[in-house]
Amino acid sequence: MSDDLVLMESKAGIGLITINRPKTLNALNLQTLAALEAALTTLEQDREVRVIVFTGAGDKAFVAGGDIEDLNSRQGLAHYQGFAEVIHRVFRRVETCDKPTIAAVNGYALGGGAELLLATDIRILADHARIGLPEILLGLFPGAGGSQRLIRQLPLCLAKQLMFTGHPIGAERAVQLGLANMVVPAAELMSEVMALAADIAAKSPLTLKLMKRALLHGGEMTLANALAYEQSMIGLVLDTRDAHEGCSAFLAKRPATFVGE
Ligand code: CO8
């Protein structure tokens, strides 16, 4: 296994980012966050890549959180802020990425790992995955965007229970609550994720980009403003080559080929 903190590859329109610190269950220290951000930038800029998948090395953990040793070594507010600033920036970049993102959760997604998951579009869980926000057990609270994203993705009382107790939940329960899309047998995780990614990668990347922006920004607006915003975005989409290709292909009873223009 490579010593790189983050592994990156791309094939057939799908970019794969693997957080690679299996000895610490893929915990995120500052260097790993920097490598994660660099990999994300590369895949965002690669026009061939249409979907980005995140996973963790090994079969035990997606990401077991922020690196507790790194956090504990920091003295003073400025040092904590240094870490907080970077992890917030990286997770926000994941959340605002113009390309669809999928978390392939191959085990523990705890603390910062759950917070990374909360920033992705779609989450597929191996059956042994466990999701939790155990920060309270360390005398912390979820501070990498997790407290704010969780209360926007779960009913408030459920989000509070997870954060107040720090107890993780299993994969089936996470899907039942709506925190993830589906559970698959661990051995099939990557093939299921890649099949889903390939399905999305065949769609128009430009339409997906504009749809993602409509969902991201519209979700933070009043309904009246969000509807007006959606209307302008669909106006843009209707003018694209891909929209004409999709409609023409339907009428000609042939498969559409989308190019992102
Ligand atoms: N950080 C550093 N090292 C870790 C972490 C972590 N988050 N998680 C596991 N490790 C290390 C262990 O110390 C151990 O190292 P070693 O082999 O040298 O002893 C190795 O990984 C394997 O772990 P375990 O032996 O503990 O494996 P188990 O199977 O017994 O347990 C668990 C697995 C349940 C996942 C357990 O390791 C655990 O509870 N880990 C910690 C989970 C946790 O608390 N995560 C939250 C961390 S805090 C956080 O995420 C905040 C981030 C944002 C902060 C922003 C503010 C600035």
PDB file of C-alpha atoms and ligand atoms in Angstrom:
ATOM      1  CA  MET A   1       0.000   0.000   0.000  1.00  0.00           C
ATOM      2  CA  SER A   2       1.251   3.468  -0.929  1.00  0.00           C
ATOM      3  CA  ASP A   3       2.422   5.930   1.765  1.00  0.00           C
ATOM      4  CA  ASP A   4       0.369   8.733   0.194  1.00  0.00           C
ATOM      5  CA  LEU A   5      -2.186  10.087   2.656  1.00  0.00           C
ATOM      6  CA  VAL A   6      -4.795  10.265  -0.070  1.00  0.00           C
ATOM      7  CA  LEU A   7      -4.962   8.098  -3.189  1.00  0.00           C
ATOM      8  CA  MET A   8      -6.596   9.384  -6.338  1.00  0.00           C
ATOM      9  CA  GLU A   9      -7.543   7.683  -9.570  1.00  0.00           C
ATOM     10  CA  SER A  10      -9.999   8.240 -12.367  1.00  0.00           C
ATOM     11  CA  LYS A  11     -11.501   5.919 -14.933  1.00  0.00           C
ATOM     12  CA  ALA A  12     -14.494   6.071 -17.260  1.00  0.00           C
ATOM     13  CA  GLY A  13     -15.648   9.434 -15.966  1.00  0.00           C
ATOM     14  CA  ILE A  14     -15.457   8.492 -12.268  1.00  0.00           C
ATOM     15  CA  GLY A  15     -12.877   9.961  -9.902  1.00  0.00           C
ATOM     16  CA  LEU A  16     -12.049   7.988  -6.764  1.00  0.00           C
ATOM     17  CA  ILE A  17     -10.480   9.573  -3.669  1.00  0.00           C
ATOM     18  CA  THR A  18      -9.304   7.138  -0.991  1.00  0.00           C
ATOM     19  CA  ILE A  19      -8.271   8.504   2.398  1.00  0.00           C
ATOM     20  CA  ASN A  20      -5.256   6.381   3.177  1.00  0.00           C
ATOM     21  CA  ARG A  21      -4.186   6.264   6.829  1.00  0.00           C
ATOM     22  CA  PRO A  22      -5.444   2.782   7.720  1.00  0.00           C
ATOM     23  CA  LYS A  23      -3.224   2.585  10.855  1.00  0.00           C
ATOM     24  CA  THR A  24      -5.304   5.386  12.405  1.00  0.00           C
ATOM     25  CA  LEU A  25      -8.544   4.236  10.756  1.00  0.00           C
ATOM     26  CA  ASN A  26      -8.102   7.041   8.199  1.00  0.00           C
ATOM     27  CA  ALA A  27      -8.225   9.822  10.799  1.00  0.00           C
ATOM     28  CA  LEU A  28      -7.868  13.306   9.324  1.00  0.00           C
ATOM     29  CA  ASN A  29      -4.852  15.340  10.362  1.00  0.00           C
ATOM     30  CA  LEU A  30      -3.886  18.613   8.710  1.00  0.00           C
ATOM     31  CA  GLN A  31      -1.643  16.971   6.089  1.00  0.00           C
ATOM     32  CA  THR A  32      -4.368  14.519   5.099  1.00  0.00           C
ATOM     33  CA  LEU A  33      -6.875  17.343   4.742  1.00  0.00           C
ATOM     34  CA  ALA A  34      -4.419  19.193   2.469  1.00  0.00           C
ATOM     35  CA  ALA A  35      -3.971  16.065   0.331  1.00  0.00           C
ATOM     36  CA  LEU A  36      -7.740  15.570   0.229  1.00  0.00           C
ATOM     37  CA  GLU A  37      -8.254  19.130  -0.949  1.00  0.00           C
ATOM     38  CA  ALA A  38      -5.550  18.789  -3.623  1.00  0.00           C
ATOM     39  CA  ALA A  39      -7.125  15.563  -4.940  1.00  0.00           C
ATOM     40  CA  LEU A  40     -10.536  17.205  -5.033  1.00  0.00           C
ATOM     41  CA  THR A  41      -9.148  20.171  -6.973  1.00  0.00           C
ATOM     42  CA  THR A  42      -7.526  17.862  -9.541  1.00  0.00           C
ATOM     43  CA  LEU A  43     -10.717  15.869 -10.094  1.00  0.00           C
ATOM     44  CA  GLU A  44     -12.880  19.006 -10.215  1.00  0.00           C
ATOM     45  CA  GLN A  45     -10.645  20.452 -12.927  1.00  0.00           C
ATOM     46  CA  ASP A  46     -10.517  17.245 -14.987  1.00  0.00           C
ATOM     47  CA  ARG A  47     -13.215  17.574 -17.647  1.00  0.00           C
ATOM     48  CA  GLU A  48     -13.298  13.807 -18.138  1.00  0.00           C
ATOM     49  CA  VAL A  49     -14.393  13.272 -14.519  1.00  0.00           C
ATOM     50  CA  ARG A  50     -18.151  13.524 -14.013  1.00  0.00           C
ATOM     51  CA  VAL A  51     -18.689  11.963 -10.575  1.00  0.00           C
ATOM     52  CA  ILE A  52     -16.403  11.918  -7.521  1.00  0.00           C
ATOM     53  CA  VAL A  53     -16.410   9.025  -5.031  1.00  0.00           C
ATOM     54  CA  PHE A  54     -14.894   9.204  -1.522  1.00  0.00           C
ATOM     55  CA  THR A  55     -13.880   6.145   0.473  1.00  0.00           C
ATOM     56  CA  GLY A  56     -11.404   5.017   3.124  1.00  0.00           C
ATOM     57  CA  ALA A  57      -8.500   2.584   2.836  1.00  0.00           C
ATOM     58  CA  GLY A  58      -8.904  -0.894   4.316  1.00  0.00           C
ATOM     59  CA  ASP A  59     -12.133  -2.603   5.267  1.00  0.00           C
ATOM     60  CA  LYS A  60     -12.632  -1.214   8.763  1.00  0.00           C
ATOM     61  CA  ALA A  61     -13.125   2.519   8.439  1.00  0.00           C
ATOM     62  CA  PHE A  62     -14.288   5.217   6.078  1.00  0.00           C
ATOM     63  CA  VAL A  63     -12.851   7.930   8.381  1.00  0.00           C
ATOM     64  CA  ALA A  64     -12.760   7.515  12.189  1.00  0.00           C
ATOM     65  CA  GLY A  65     -12.728  11.274  12.692  1.00  0.00           C
ATOM     66  CA  GLY A  66     -10.355  14.142  13.088  1.00  0.00           C
ATOM     67  CA  ASP A  67      -6.954  12.887  14.261  1.00  0.00           C
ATOM     68  CA  ILE A  68      -7.283  13.018  18.039  1.00  0.00           C
ATOM     69  CA  GLU A  69      -3.506  13.148  18.523  1.00  0.00           C
ATOM     70  CA  ASP A  70      -3.264  16.125  16.158  1.00  0.00           C
ATOM     71  CA  LEU A  71      -6.168  17.870  17.921  1.00  0.00           C
ATOM     72  CA  ASN A  72      -4.697  17.200  21.351  1.00  0.00           C
ATOM     73  CA  SER A  73      -1.252  18.505  20.318  1.00  0.00           C
ATOM     74  CA  ARG A  74      -2.661  21.941  19.531  1.00  0.00           C
ATOM     75  CA  GLN A  75      -2.182  24.652  22.097  1.00  0.00           C
ATOM     76  CA  GLY A  76      -4.167  27.824  22.092  1.00  0.00           C
ATOM     77  CA  LEU A  77      -7.119  29.105  20.162  1.00  0.00           C
ATOM     78  CA  ALA A  78      -5.119  30.135  17.094  1.00  0.00           C
ATOM     79  CA  HIS A  79      -3.923  26.566  16.536  1.00  0.00           C
ATOM     80  CA  TYR A  80      -7.424  25.117  16.871  1.00  0.00           C
ATOM     81  CA  GLN A  81      -8.679  27.770  14.508  1.00  0.00           C
ATOM     82  CA  GLY A  82      -5.962  26.759  12.030  1.00  0.00           C
ATOM     83  CA  PHE A  83      -7.346  23.226  11.975  1.00  0.00           C
ATOM     84  CA  ALA A  84     -10.980  24.322  12.050  1.00  0.00           C
ATOM     85  CA  GLU A  85     -10.469  26.699   9.158  1.00  0.00           C
ATOM     86  CA  VAL A  86      -8.954  24.032   6.925  1.00  0.00           C
ATOM     87  CA  ILE A  87     -11.449  21.258   7.730  1.00  0.00           C
ATOM     88  CA  HIS A  88     -14.371  23.686   7.257  1.00  0.00           C
ATOM     89  CA  ARG A  89     -12.993  24.863   3.924  1.00  0.00           C
ATOM     90  CA  VAL A  90     -12.381  21.340   2.626  1.00  0.00           C
ATOM     91  CA  PHE A  91     -15.815  20.019   3.663  1.00  0.00           C
ATOM     92  CA  ARG A  92     -17.542  23.081   2.205  1.00  0.00           C
ATOM     93  CA  ARG A  93     -15.666  22.469  -1.036  1.00  0.00           C
ATOM     94  CA  VAL A  94     -17.003  18.913  -1.022  1.00  0.00           C
ATOM     95  CA  GLU A  95     -20.516  20.205  -0.369  1.00  0.00           C
ATOM     96  CA  THR A  96     -20.380  22.876  -3.087  1.00  0.00           C
ATOM     97  CA  CYS A  97     -18.586  20.706  -5.649  1.00  0.00           C
ATOM     98  CA  ASP A  98     -20.254  21.110  -9.056  1.00  0.00           C
ATOM     99  CA  LYS A  99     -19.844  17.385  -9.742  1.00  0.00           C
ATOM    100  CA  PRO A 100     -22.020  14.810  -7.977  1.00  0.00           C
ATOM    101  CA  THR A 101     -20.252  13.213  -4.996  1.00  0.00           C
ATOM    102  CA  ILE A 102     -20.799   9.778  -3.460  1.00  0.00           C
ATOM    103  CA  ALA A 103     -19.502   8.512  -0.112  1.00  0.00           C
ATOM    104  CA  ALA A 104     -18.681   4.784  -0.236  1.00  0.00           C
ATOM    105  CA  VAL A 105     -18.752   4.130   3.501  1.00  0.00           C
ATOM    106  CA  ASN A 106     -16.638   1.057   4.187  1.00  0.00           C
ATOM    107  CA  GLY A 107     -16.815   1.002   7.989  1.00  0.00           C
ATOM    108  CA  TYR A 108     -16.642   3.612  10.756  1.00  0.00           C
ATOM    109  CA  ALA A 109     -17.696   7.141   9.804  1.00  0.00           C
ATOM    110  CA  LEU A 110     -17.225   8.914  13.117  1.00  0.00           C
ATOM    111  CA  GLY A 111     -16.755  12.544  14.098  1.00  0.00           C
ATOM    112  CA  GLY A 112     -15.037  14.276  11.178  1.00  0.00           C
ATOM    113  CA  GLY A 113     -15.779  11.154   9.092  1.00  0.00           C
ATOM    114  CA  ALA A 114     -19.521  11.564   9.639  1.00  0.00           C
ATOM    115  CA  GLU A 115     -19.102  15.281   8.975  1.00  0.00           C
ATOM    116  CA  LEU A 116     -17.455  14.502   5.624  1.00  0.00           C
ATOM    117  CA  LEU A 117     -20.320  12.129   4.817  1.00  0.00           C
ATOM    118  CA  LEU A 118     -22.837  14.879   5.633  1.00  0.00           C
ATOM    119  CA  ALA A 119     -21.190  17.091   2.982  1.00  0.00           C
ATOM    120  CA  THR A 120     -21.566  14.513   0.170  1.00  0.00           C
ATOM    121  CA  ASP A 121     -24.566  14.158  -2.137  1.00  0.00           C
ATOM    122  CA  ILE A 122     -25.202  10.413  -1.920  1.00  0.00           C
ATOM    123  CA  ARG A 123     -24.074   7.927   0.768  1.00  0.00           C
ATOM    124  CA  ILE A 124     -23.861   4.171   0.234  1.00  0.00           C
ATOM    125  CA  LEU A 125     -23.060   2.135   3.341  1.00  0.00           C
ATOM    126  CA  ALA A 126     -21.401  -1.248   3.716  1.00  0.00           C
ATOM    127  CA  ASP A 127     -23.479  -3.357   6.100  1.00  0.00           C
ATOM    128  CA  HIS A 128     -20.864  -3.070   8.872  1.00  0.00           C
ATOM    129  CA  ALA A 129     -20.673   0.764   8.637  1.00  0.00           C
ATOM    130  CA  ARG A 130     -21.298   2.731  11.808  1.00  0.00           C
ATOM    131  CA  ILE A 131     -22.102   6.424  11.793  1.00  0.00           C
ATOM    132  CA  GLY A 132     -21.640   8.584  14.852  1.00  0.00           C
ATOM    133  CA  LEU A 133     -20.654  11.903  16.324  1.00  0.00           C
ATOM    134  CA  PRO A 134     -18.662  10.870  19.411  1.00  0.00           C
ATOM    135  CA  GLU A 135     -17.057  14.303  19.938  1.00  0.00           C
ATOM    136  CA  ILE A 136     -18.961  14.789  23.200  1.00  0.00           C
ATOM    137  CA  LEU A 137     -17.057  11.798  24.662  1.00  0.00           C
ATOM    138  CA  LEU A 138     -13.850  13.785  24.072  1.00  0.00           C
ATOM    139  CA  GLY A 139     -15.249  16.938  25.630  1.00  0.00           C
ATOM    140  CA  LEU A 140     -15.811  18.432  22.163  1.00  0.00           C
ATOM    141  CA  PHE A 141     -18.816  18.898  19.927  1.00  0.00           C
ATOM    142  CA  PRO A 142     -19.063  18.386  16.152  1.00  0.00           C
ATOM    143  CA  GLY A 143     -17.200  21.430  14.885  1.00  0.00           C
ATOM    144  CA  ALA A 144     -16.327  20.552  11.297  1.00  0.00           C
ATOM    145  CA  GLY A 145     -19.732  21.612  10.024  1.00  0.00           C
ATOM    146  CA  GLY A 146     -21.387  18.535  11.504  1.00  0.00           C
ATOM    147  CA  SER A 147     -23.595  20.172  14.115  1.00  0.00           C
ATOM    148  CA  GLN A 148     -25.064  22.525  11.511  1.00  0.00           C
ATOM    149  CA  ARG A 149     -25.371  20.038   8.644  1.00  0.00           C
ATOM    150  CA  LEU A 150     -26.894  17.364  10.903  1.00  0.00           C
ATOM    151  CA  ILE A 151     -29.726  19.600  12.123  1.00  0.00           C
ATOM    152  CA  ARG A 152     -30.538  20.378   8.506  1.00  0.00           C
ATOM    153  CA  GLN A 153     -30.600  16.709   7.518  1.00  0.00           C
ATOM    154  CA  LEU A 154     -32.362  15.094  10.474  1.00  0.00           C
ATOM    155  CA  PRO A 155     -35.297  16.010  12.697  1.00  0.00           C
ATOM    156  CA  LEU A 156     -33.875  18.154  15.514  1.00  0.00           C
ATOM    157  CA  CYS A 157     -34.567  15.698  18.355  1.00  0.00           C
ATOM    158  CA  LEU A 158     -32.770  12.864  16.522  1.00  0.00           C
ATOM    159  CA  ALA A 159     -29.789  15.081  15.656  1.00  0.00           C
ATOM    160  CA  LYS A 160     -29.533  16.169  19.283  1.00  0.00           C
ATOM    161  CA  GLN A 161     -29.683  12.598  20.580  1.00  0.00           C
ATOM    162  CA  LEU A 162     -26.796  11.587  18.298  1.00  0.00           C
ATOM    163  CA  MET A 163     -24.703  14.588  19.347  1.00  0.00           C
ATOM    164  CA  PHE A 164     -25.586  14.557  23.074  1.00  0.00           C
ATOM    165  CA  THR A 165     -24.897  10.829  23.599  1.00  0.00           C
ATOM    166  CA  GLY A 166     -22.092  10.294  21.074  1.00  0.00           C
ATOM    167  CA  HIS A 167     -23.454   6.785  20.457  1.00  0.00           C
ATOM    168  CA  PRO A 168     -23.015   5.568  16.864  1.00  0.00           C
ATOM    169  CA  ILE A 169     -25.803   4.010  14.826  1.00  0.00           C
ATOM    170  CA  GLY A 170     -25.649   1.059  12.447  1.00  0.00           C
ATOM    171  CA  ALA A 171     -26.041   1.183   8.687  1.00  0.00           C
ATOM    172  CA  GLU A 172     -29.696   0.073   8.551  1.00  0.00           C
ATOM    173  CA  ARG A 173     -30.701   2.664  11.138  1.00  0.00           C
ATOM    174  CA  ALA A 174     -28.809   5.415   9.257  1.00  0.00           C
ATOM    175  CA  VAL A 175     -30.782   4.626   6.090  1.00  0.00           C
ATOM    176  CA  GLN A 176     -34.024   4.422   8.067  1.00  0.00           C
ATOM    177  CA  LEU A 177     -33.360   7.928   9.437  1.00  0.00           C
ATOM    178  CA  GLY A 178     -32.551   9.289   5.977  1.00  0.00           C
ATOM    179  CA  LEU A 179     -28.862   9.935   6.656  1.00  0.00           C
ATOM    180  CA  ALA A 180     -27.796   7.549   3.887  1.00  0.00           C
ATOM    181  CA  ASN A 181     -29.238   6.126   0.683  1.00  0.00           C
ATOM    182  CA  MET A 182     -28.744   2.386   0.996  1.00  0.00           C
ATOM    183  CA  VAL A 183     -26.922  -0.464   2.663  1.00  0.00           C
ATOM    184  CA  VAL A 184     -25.125  -3.126   0.639  1.00  0.00           C
ATOM    185  CA  PRO A 185     -23.056  -6.188   1.590  1.00  0.00           C
ATOM    186  CA  ALA A 186     -19.498  -5.025   2.309  1.00  0.00           C
ATOM    187  CA  ALA A 187     -18.050  -7.166  -0.501  1.00  0.00           C
ATOM    188  CA  GLU A 188     -20.307  -5.422  -3.021  1.00  0.00           C
ATOM    189  CA  LEU A 189     -19.805  -1.849  -1.811  1.00  0.00           C
ATOM    190  CA  MET A 190     -17.432  -0.622  -4.507  1.00  0.00           C
ATOM    191  CA  SER A 191     -19.188  -2.394  -7.393  1.00  0.00           C
ATOM    192  CA  GLU A 192     -22.563  -0.954  -6.288  1.00  0.00           C
ATOM    193  CA  VAL A 193     -21.073   2.530  -5.878  1.00  0.00           C
ATOM    194  CA  MET A 194     -19.292   2.378  -9.238  1.00  0.00           C
ATOM    195  CA  ALA A 195     -22.490   1.224 -10.991  1.00  0.00           C
ATOM    196  CA  LEU A 196     -24.398   4.138  -9.463  1.00  0.00           C
ATOM    197  CA  ALA A 197     -21.580   6.550 -10.334  1.00  0.00           C
ATOM    198  CA  ALA A 198     -21.524   5.262 -13.938  1.00  0.00           C
ATOM    199  CA  ASP A 199     -25.279   5.785 -14.209  1.00  0.00           C
ATOM    200  CA  ILE A 200     -24.922   9.418 -13.079  1.00  0.00           C
ATOM    201  CA  ALA A 201     -21.767   9.946 -15.175  1.00  0.00           C
ATOM    202  CA  ALA A 202     -23.781   9.185 -18.340  1.00  0.00           C
ATOM    203  CA  LYS A 203     -26.052  12.183 -17.663  1.00  0.00           C
ATOM    204  CA  SER A 204     -25.311  15.754 -18.734  1.00  0.00           C
ATOM    205  CA  PRO A 205     -22.545  17.137 -16.479  1.00  0.00           C
ATOM    206  CA  LEU A 206     -23.682  20.680 -17.223  1.00  0.00           C
ATOM    207  CA  THR A 207     -27.289  19.987 -16.242  1.00  0.00           C
ATOM    208  CA  LEU A 208     -26.110  18.181 -13.091  1.00  0.00           C
ATOM    209  CA  LYS A 209     -23.940  21.190 -12.216  1.00  0.00           C
ATOM    210  CA  LEU A 210     -26.805  23.647 -12.610  1.00  0.00           C
ATOM    211  CA  MET A 211     -29.210  21.320 -10.784  1.00  0.00           C
ATOM    212  CA  LYS A 212     -26.743  20.951  -7.901  1.00  0.00           C
ATOM    213  CA  ARG A 213     -26.452  24.739  -7.649  1.00  0.00           C
ATOM    214  CA  ALA A 214     -30.255  25.106  -7.703  1.00  0.00           C
ATOM    215  CA  LEU A 215     -30.584  22.546  -4.883  1.00  0.00           C
ATOM    216  CA  LEU A 216     -27.712  23.964  -2.804  1.00  0.00           C
ATOM    217  CA  HIS A 217     -28.609  27.635  -2.996  1.00  0.00           C
ATOM    218  CA  GLY A 218     -32.376  27.161  -3.361  1.00  0.00           C
ATOM    219  CA  GLY A 219     -32.430  25.146  -0.145  1.00  0.00           C
ATOM    220  CA  GLU A 220     -31.112  28.204   1.722  1.00  0.00           C
ATOM    221  CA  MET A 221     -33.639  30.666   0.223  1.00  0.00           C
ATOM    222  CA  THR A 222     -37.279  31.459   0.860  1.00  0.00           C
ATOM    223  CA  LEU A 223     -39.549  29.392  -1.397  1.00  0.00           C
ATOM    224  CA  ALA A 224     -40.449  32.444  -3.501  1.00  0.00           C
ATOM    225  CA  ASN A 225     -36.773  33.264  -4.133  1.00  0.00           C
ATOM    226  CA  ALA A 226     -35.870  29.620  -4.648  1.00  0.00           C
ATOM    227  CA  LEU A 227     -38.587  29.210  -7.286  1.00  0.00           C
ATOM    228  CA  ALA A 228     -37.352  32.292  -9.140  1.00  0.00           C
ATOM    229  CA  TYR A 229     -33.778  30.950  -8.931  1.00  0.00           C
ATOM    230  CA  GLU A 230     -34.872  27.539 -10.197  1.00  0.00           C
ATOM    231  CA  GLN A 231     -36.669  29.217 -13.086  1.00  0.00           C
ATOM    232  CA  SER A 232     -33.503  31.034 -14.194  1.00  0.00           C
ATOM    233  CA  MET A 233     -31.444  27.857 -13.891  1.00  0.00           C
ATOM    234  CA  ILE A 234     -33.878  25.809 -16.000  1.00  0.00           C
ATOM    235  CA  GLY A 235     -33.837  28.681 -18.490  1.00  0.00           C
ATOM    236  CA  LEU A 236     -30.084  28.209 -18.810  1.00  0.00           C
ATOM    237  CA  VAL A 237     -30.458  24.438 -19.091  1.00  0.00           C
ATOM    238  CA  LEU A 238     -33.080  24.723 -21.861  1.00  0.00           C
ATOM    239  CA  ASP A 239     -30.534  26.614 -23.929  1.00  0.00           C
ATOM    240  CA  THR A 240     -27.831  23.930 -23.750  1.00  0.00           C
ATOM    241  CA  ARG A 241     -26.771  21.503 -26.454  1.00  0.00           C
ATOM    242  CA  ASP A 242     -27.346  18.664 -23.970  1.00  0.00           C
ATOM    243  CA  ALA A 243     -31.014  19.592 -23.492  1.00  0.00           C
ATOM    244  CA  HIS A 244     -31.568  19.553 -27.261  1.00  0.00           C
ATOM    245  CA  GLU A 245     -29.654  16.276 -27.498  1.00  0.00           C
ATOM    246  CA  GLY A 246     -31.744  14.669 -24.714  1.00  0.00           C
ATOM    247  CA  CYS A 247     -35.056  15.750 -26.250  1.00  0.00           C
ATOM    248  CA  SER A 248     -33.990  14.882 -29.823  1.00  0.00           C
ATOM    249  CA  ALA A 249     -32.748  11.467 -28.698  1.00  0.00           C
ATOM    250  CA  PHE A 250     -36.093  10.753 -27.017  1.00  0.00           C
ATOM    251  CA  LEU A 251     -38.019  11.716 -30.147  1.00  0.00           C
ATOM    252  CA  ALA A 252     -35.690   9.703 -32.398  1.00  0.00           C
ATOM    253  CA  LYS A 253     -35.936   6.730 -29.998  1.00  0.00           C
ATOM    254  CA  ARG A 254     -32.137   6.533 -29.600  1.00  0.00           C
ATOM    255  CA  PRO A 255     -29.857   6.830 -26.551  1.00  0.00           C
ATOM    256  CA  ALA A 256     -28.674  10.369 -25.771  1.00  0.00           C
ATOM    257  CA  THR A 257     -24.999  11.306 -25.609  1.00  0.00           C
ATOM    258  CA  PHE A 258     -24.340  14.235 -23.309  1.00  0.00           C
ATOM    259  CA  VAL A 259     -21.197  16.327 -23.711  1.00  0.00           C
ATOM    260  CA  GLY A 260     -21.627  19.021 -21.085  1.00  0.00           C
ATOM    261  CA  GLU A 261     -22.308  21.929 -23.424  1.00  0.00           C
TER     262      GLU A 261
HETATM  263  N1  CO8 B   1      -7.675   9.876  15.679  1.00  0.00           N
HETATM  264  C1  CO8 B   1      -6.453   9.328  15.853  1.00  0.00           C
HETATM  265  N2  CO8 B   1      -6.257   7.982  15.916  1.00  0.00           N
HETATM  266  C2  CO8 B   1      -7.316   7.175  15.826  1.00  0.00           C
HETATM  267  C3  CO8 B   1      -8.607   7.680  15.664  1.00  0.00           C
HETATM  268  C4  CO8 B   1      -8.771   9.110  15.572  1.00  0.00           C
HETATM  269  N3  CO8 B   1      -9.969   9.681  15.377  1.00  0.00           N
HETATM  270  N4  CO8 B   1      -9.482   6.651  15.623  1.00  0.00           N
HETATM  271  C5  CO8 B   1      -8.728   5.533  15.748  1.00  0.00           C
HETATM  272  N5  CO8 B   1      -7.431   5.844  15.876  1.00  0.00           N
HETATM  273  C6  CO8 B   1      -6.295   4.939  16.035  1.00  0.00           C
HETATM  274  C7  CO8 B   1      -6.268   4.301  17.417  1.00  0.00           C
HETATM  275  O1  CO8 B   1      -5.665   5.164  18.346  1.00  0.00           O
HETATM  276  C8  CO8 B   1      -5.467   3.045  17.143  1.00  0.00           C
HETATM  277  O2  CO8 B   1      -4.102   3.396  17.094  1.00  0.00           O
HETATM  278  P1  CO8 B   1      -2.986   2.384  17.742  1.00  0.00           P
HETATM  279  O3  CO8 B   1      -3.109   1.134  16.919  1.00  0.00           O
HETATM  280  O4  CO8 B   1      -1.714   3.126  17.530  1.00  0.00           O
HETATM  281  O5  CO8 B   1      -3.400   2.174  19.153  1.00  0.00           O
HETATM  282  C9  CO8 B   1      -5.887   2.644  15.737  1.00  0.00           C
HETATM  283  O6  CO8 B   1      -6.462   3.823  15.147  1.00  0.00           O
HETATM  284  C10 CO8 B   1      -6.940   1.556  15.714  1.00  0.00           C
HETATM  285  O7  CO8 B   1      -8.019   1.958  16.547  1.00  0.00           O
HETATM  286  P2  CO8 B   1      -8.557   1.052  17.779  1.00  0.00           P
HETATM  287  O8  CO8 B   1      -7.497   0.162  18.295  1.00  0.00           O
HETATM  288  O9  CO8 B   1      -9.209   1.999  18.728  1.00  0.00           O
HETATM  289  O10 CO8 B   1      -9.644   0.175  16.998  1.00  0.00           O
HETATM  290  P3  CO8 B   1     -10.971  -0.455  17.614  1.00  0.00           P
HETATM  291  O11 CO8 B   1     -11.474  -1.397  16.574  1.00  0.00           O
HETATM  292  O12 CO8 B   1     -10.736  -0.987  18.972  1.00  0.00           O
HETATM  293  O13 CO8 B   1     -11.988   0.796  17.745  1.00  0.00           O
HETATM  294  C11 CO8 B   1     -13.052   2.819  17.014  1.00  0.00           C
HETATM  295  C12 CO8 B   1     -12.415   1.475  16.586  1.00  0.00           C
HETATM  296  C13 CO8 B   1     -14.365   2.538  17.757  1.00  0.00           C
HETATM  297  C14 CO8 B   1     -13.353   3.579  15.721  1.00  0.00           C
HETATM  298  C15 CO8 B   1     -12.078   3.595  17.921  1.00  0.00           C
HETATM  299  O14 CO8 B   1     -10.822   3.659  17.288  1.00  0.00           O
HETATM  300  C16 CO8 B   1     -12.516   5.002  18.212  1.00  0.00           C
HETATM  301  O15 CO8 B   1     -13.405   5.199  19.031  1.00  0.00           O
HETATM  302  N6  CO8 B   1     -11.866   5.985  17.570  1.00  0.00           N
HETATM  303  C17 CO8 B   1     -12.110   7.396  17.834  1.00  0.00           C
HETATM  304  C18 CO8 B   1     -13.389   7.873  17.192  1.00  0.00           C
HETATM  305  C19 CO8 B   1     -13.639   9.311  17.549  1.00  0.00           C
HETATM  306  O16 CO8 B   1     -13.743   9.692  18.676  1.00  0.00           O
HETATM  307  N7  CO8 B   1     -13.750  10.141  16.502  1.00  0.00           N
HETATM  308  C20 CO8 B   1     -13.966  11.584  16.682  1.00  0.00           C
HETATM  309  C21 CO8 B   1     -12.662  12.290  16.719  1.00  0.00           C
HETATM  310  S1  CO8 B   1     -12.819  14.022  17.043  1.00  0.00           S
HETATM  311  C22 CO8 B   1     -13.340  14.674  15.575  1.00  0.00           C
HETATM  312  O17 CO8 B   1     -13.588  13.971  14.638  1.00  0.00           O
HETATM  313  C23 CO8 B   1     -13.478  16.172  15.454  1.00  0.00           C
HETATM  314  C24 CO8 B   1     -13.031  16.634  14.064  1.00  0.00           C
HETATM  315  C25 CO8 B   1     -13.306  18.081  13.776  1.00  0.00           C
HETATM  316  C26 CO8 B   1     -12.740  19.054  14.774  1.00  0.00           C
HETATM  317  C27 CO8 B   1     -12.806  20.447  14.256  1.00  0.00           C
HETATM  318  C28 CO8 B   1     -12.416  21.449  15.340  1.00  0.00           C
HETATM  319  C29 CO8 B   1     -11.123  22.175  15.103  1.00  0.00           C
END
